[in-house]
Amino acid sequence: MESTGPGGPRVGRRLHRAASMADVARLAGVSSQTVSRVVNGRANVDPATRERVLVAVGELDYRANAAARALATGATRTIGVIASTLSTHGAVLVLDGITEEAARHGYRISLVPVHAPSLRDVSGVATALAGRDVDALVVCVASSVLREATAGLPVDVPVVVTDGDGQDVFPAVDSDPGPGVRAAVEHLLDLGHRRVAHLAGPGDSATARRRALVWAQVLREHGLPVPAAPAGDWSAASGAVLGAALLAEHPATTAVVCANDQMALGLLRACADAGVRVPRDLSITGFDDVEAAAYAVPRLSTVRHDLVEVGRRAVRAVLQRLSPGADVGPVGLVPSEFVARESTAAPRA
Amino acid sequence: MESTGPGGPRVGRRLHRAASMADVARLAGVSSQTVSRVVNGRANVDPATRERVLVAVGELDYRANAAARALATGATRTIGVIASTLSTHGAVLVLDGITEEAARHGYRISLVPVHAPSLRDVSGVATALAGRDVDALVVCVASSVLREATAGLPVDVPVVVTDGDGQDVFPAVDSDPGPGVRAAVEHLLDLGHRRVAHLAGPGDSATARRRALVWAQVLREHGLPVPAAPAGDWSAASGAVLGAALLAEHPATTAVVCANDQMALGLLRACADAGVRVPRDLSITGFDDVEAAAYAVPRLSTVRHDLVEVGRRAVRAVLQRLSPGADVGPVGLVPSEFVARESTAAPRA
DNA sequence: GGTACGCGTGTTTGCGCTAACAGACAACGG
DNA sequence: CCGTTGTCTGTTAGCGCAAACACGCGTACC
């Protein structure tokens, strides 16, 4: 046990200042620049020297100061994530994927909240966009909303949106509802349904609009009429309200494609209240394949898509723009697939 | 329009360097220190001077460089949030509250993921704990897990846990399941149930253990036997499996208190499969009051608690330790309450 | 035998900001 | 009238790191 000098044992001293690169350099008998090289994994360091530095690093429990590094390099190694309230299930999965992939590439995640409806408070967004605190931005709010918030702001960093509507300057990464919704509608059509309604998501969500578009498209391809699709807000409550209205006003409807599982669950509830049996009297499909869908009574037929993967790809997309040429992995639309369970069946003759 | 010199118009120049404090100082005709004072809201600046600086700030669209500030002050104004995968519904709400409250106090949120099960990869946690990148830490993983991960690591920053088990050195902020679970069990007892089972959450979760404790306590207070409570993992799947076993092995059970709504939903599913009618044959209560609970068939009686508020208070707790004396708002346990709906009724005679 | 080059390492400089100190000037009291 | 106090502002230094450059040495090559 080494002596701690005249001051006696270390106990009682106030929290030690964290070791700096200079401390490591002194201990290893090299310059701090060499320490920097070792820490950053540069090749041109003698193996013996590297070893000595590494030992010193371990001894002092040295960890690089992110602020100093950011100041010196101009890069923060942080990705900002702009999200409104995380309440919708999907946003969470995307965030999960973002976090995971960012960590894999040595990036931190900085969460920038926007108070959803008002969005008056753009300050956080503005700061983030100015690019001093983050190297890149992943935007998880409806891009139309974002446009309003950022009109006129300078954008100095790569941006990717996960709910883009194709009208952005920013590239979009998202799951492609096409295959899943198409399969869902065709599944219903194959079962013999001729009047397939749609409970849509909010109009300001590009994802919601895209799902509605595919549903309408498939109906049209089969020469079927396309009923008006009332728009909800992703919630079970809206599904229940819209569903009750649909049951009352359009009793001829035999199948409903819902914009997400929550709304489908709400519709399921409305059916129970109205004495409509599922799937005997009405077939229902959801979207997202949340856990509750698989355990609902009846088990909900739905569209599965990998939102975690969307998050991962969003990160890859910004990373790609940050360091062109680097291989970051696949970017692009994530497919979706229909999962048939119990809530869909042939209509009664 | 000002001349841009022999270089011609500004178009084509590469992205302008962001304005620094020195730029603002030059434009306003003051020293950069004065700019610093204005930007940081110090009192001792002449109103006229302050105004001039503010104009220059606006003109140059100046925004402070967080890295430089952090380097100079030693404080990052960032709160680290350690969360395993965000998959459990509750974690998201807490995160939402954390983000909101942190923003209100001018703090950023840095998300530090831990790959849930293994936790071998403690590097992120270690770095965060070393305190160079964050000023404080909110830990949203089971604290027993945290202890394992941080054994021996120096902790230089305030830490608050949201799933503490009382054995930590770190203060805990959480919702208090006591009132809600007690009310749920007493509600069932009042209805006439005498054999009330419990589907517990994972054993490594302090929150889960506390819910089980209250359930057992109330039964004991009423002189009732306390059946063994099988432990699930919060998922509907585990609720379904455990529920099926319970129905098969303990047919005398007339009521089940579930550790959360997902497991209750799984149990509901198991009942449907086994031909057990709810609430006629079996009463069920959940915990969390997720949206799907209110729309389940039957509507799930459950315990409501405000996890967003837990997140807010967690932030207040660390802020309080960061600046003692400052009034940050209420800290402490968040209450819970029982919500009776359709999944509970008197047992059949 | 000299030029050329590559490699490992050290030195200098500056990123943008704030703490600490220093100075100028006005108001005020003894 | 001078010291004292207080208010506003400027100067200097340094936070910890990495970029750019300089340097010494060995090796290859003509």
Coordinates of C-alpha atoms in Angstrom, one line a residue, chain B residues 80-215:
Chain B
G80 CA -28.0 11.5 -18.3
V81 CA -30.8 9.0 -18.3
I82 CA -29.9 5.4 -18.0
A83 CA -32.6 3.2 -19.4
S84 CA -32.6 -0.4 -20.7
T85 CA -34.7 -0.9 -23.7
L86 CA -37.7 1.4 -23.6
S87 CA -40.0 -1.5 -24.4
T88 CA -42.0 -1.3 -21.1
H89 CA -44.7 1.2 -21.4
G90 CA -43.9 2.8 -18.0
A91 CA -40.3 3.7 -18.8
V92 CA -41.5 5.8 -21.7
L93 CA -43.8 7.9 -19.6
V94 CA -41.1 8.5 -17.0
L95 CA -38.8 9.5 -19.8
D96 CA -41.4 11.9 -21.1
G97 CA -41.6 13.5 -17.7
I98 CA -37.9 13.7 -17.4
T99 CA -37.5 15.4 -20.7
E100 CA -40.2 17.9 -20.0
E101 CA -39.0 18.9 -16.6
A102 CA -35.3 19.0 -17.7
A103 CA -36.2 21.3 -20.6
R104 CA -38.1 23.6 -18.2
H105 CA -34.9 24.0 -16.2
G106 CA -32.6 24.5 -19.2
Y107 CA -31.1 21.0 -19.1
R108 CA -30.5 18.7 -22.0
I109 CA -31.2 15.0 -21.8
S110 CA -28.6 12.5 -22.8
L111 CA -29.9 8.9 -23.3
V112 CA -27.5 6.2 -22.2
P113 CA -28.7 2.8 -23.3
V114 CA -27.9 -0.4 -21.5
H115 CA -28.5 -3.6 -23.5
A116 CA -30.9 -4.9 -21.0
P117 CA -30.2 -8.5 -20.2
S118 CA -26.5 -8.9 -20.4
L119 CA -25.4 -5.5 -19.0
R120 CA -21.9 -6.6 -19.8
D121 CA -21.6 -3.4 -21.7
V122 CA -21.3 -1.1 -18.9
S123 CA -19.0 1.3 -20.7
G124 CA -21.7 3.8 -21.4
V125 CA -22.8 3.8 -17.8
A126 CA -19.2 4.0 -16.6
T127 CA -18.5 7.0 -18.7
A128 CA -21.6 8.7 -17.6
L129 CA -20.9 8.0 -14.0
A130 CA -17.4 9.4 -14.3
G131 CA -19.3 12.6 -14.6
R132 CA -17.5 14.3 -17.5
D133 CA -20.5 14.3 -19.8
V134 CA -23.4 14.8 -17.5
D135 CA -24.1 16.8 -14.4
A136 CA -26.5 14.3 -12.9
L137 CA -28.0 10.9 -13.6
V138 CA -31.5 9.5 -13.5
V139 CA -31.4 5.7 -13.5
C140 CA -34.5 3.9 -14.9
V141 CA -33.3 0.3 -14.7
A142 CA -33.8 -2.0 -11.7
S143 CA -31.4 -0.7 -9.1
S144 CA -30.1 -4.1 -8.2
V145 CA -28.9 -4.4 -11.8
L146 CA -27.4 -0.9 -11.5
R147 CA -25.5 -2.0 -8.4
E148 CA -24.0 -4.9 -10.2
A149 CA -23.0 -2.6 -13.1
T150 CA -21.5 0.1 -11.0
A151 CA -19.8 -1.9 -8.2
G152 CA -16.5 -0.1 -7.6
L153 CA -17.1 2.7 -10.0
P154 CA -16.5 6.2 -8.6
V155 CA -19.7 8.3 -8.6
D156 CA -19.0 11.9 -8.9
V157 CA -22.5 13.2 -9.8
P158 CA -25.9 13.1 -8.1
V159 CA -27.9 10.0 -9.0
V160 CA -31.6 9.3 -8.5
V161 CA -33.2 5.9 -9.3
T162 CA -36.8 5.4 -10.3
D163 CA -36.8 1.7 -9.4
G164 CA -34.9 1.7 -6.2
D165 CA -35.3 -1.0 -3.6
G166 CA -34.3 0.9 -0.5
Q167 CA -30.9 -0.7 -0.4
D168 CA -29.2 2.0 -2.5
V169 CA -27.0 4.8 -1.5
F170 CA -29.0 6.7 -4.1
P171 CA -32.3 8.3 -3.3
A172 CA -35.3 6.9 -5.1
V173 CA -38.3 8.6 -6.7
D174 CA -41.2 6.4 -7.7
S175 CA -44.9 6.1 -7.6
D176 CA -46.3 4.6 -4.4
P177 CA -48.3 1.5 -5.3
G178 CA -49.6 1.3 -1.7
P179 CA -52.9 3.2 -1.9
G180 CA -53.8 1.7 -5.3
V181 CA -53.0 -1.9 -4.7
R182 CA -54.6 -1.7 -1.2
A183 CA -57.8 -0.3 -2.6
A184 CA -57.8 -2.9 -5.4
V185 CA -57.5 -5.8 -2.9
E186 CA -60.0 -4.3 -0.5
H187 CA -62.4 -3.7 -3.4
L188 CA -62.1 -7.4 -4.2
L189 CA -62.5 -8.4 -0.6
D190 CA -65.6 -6.2 -0.2
L191 CA -67.0 -7.9 -3.2
G192 CA -66.8 -11.1 -1.3
H193 CA -63.6 -12.7 -2.8
R194 CA -61.7 -14.9 -0.4
R195 CA -59.0 -16.3 -2.6
V196 CA -57.2 -13.5 -4.3
A197 CA -54.1 -14.5 -6.3
H198 CA -51.3 -12.3 -7.6
L199 CA -49.5 -12.4 -10.9
A200 CA -46.2 -10.7 -9.9
G201 CA -43.7 -8.7 -11.9
P202 CA -40.1 -9.7 -12.3
G203 CA -38.2 -10.4 -9.1
D204 CA -35.4 -8.0 -9.8
S205 CA -37.8 -5.1 -10.0
A206 CA -38.3 -3.3 -6.7
T207 CA -41.5 -1.8 -7.9
A208 CA -42.9 -5.3 -8.7
R209 CA -41.9 -6.6 -5.3
R210 CA -43.5 -3.6 -3.6
R211 CA -46.8 -4.2 -5.4
A212 CA -46.7 -7.9 -4.3
L213 CA -45.9 -6.8 -0.7
V214 CA -49.0 -4.7 -0.4
W215 CA -51.2 -7.3 -1.9

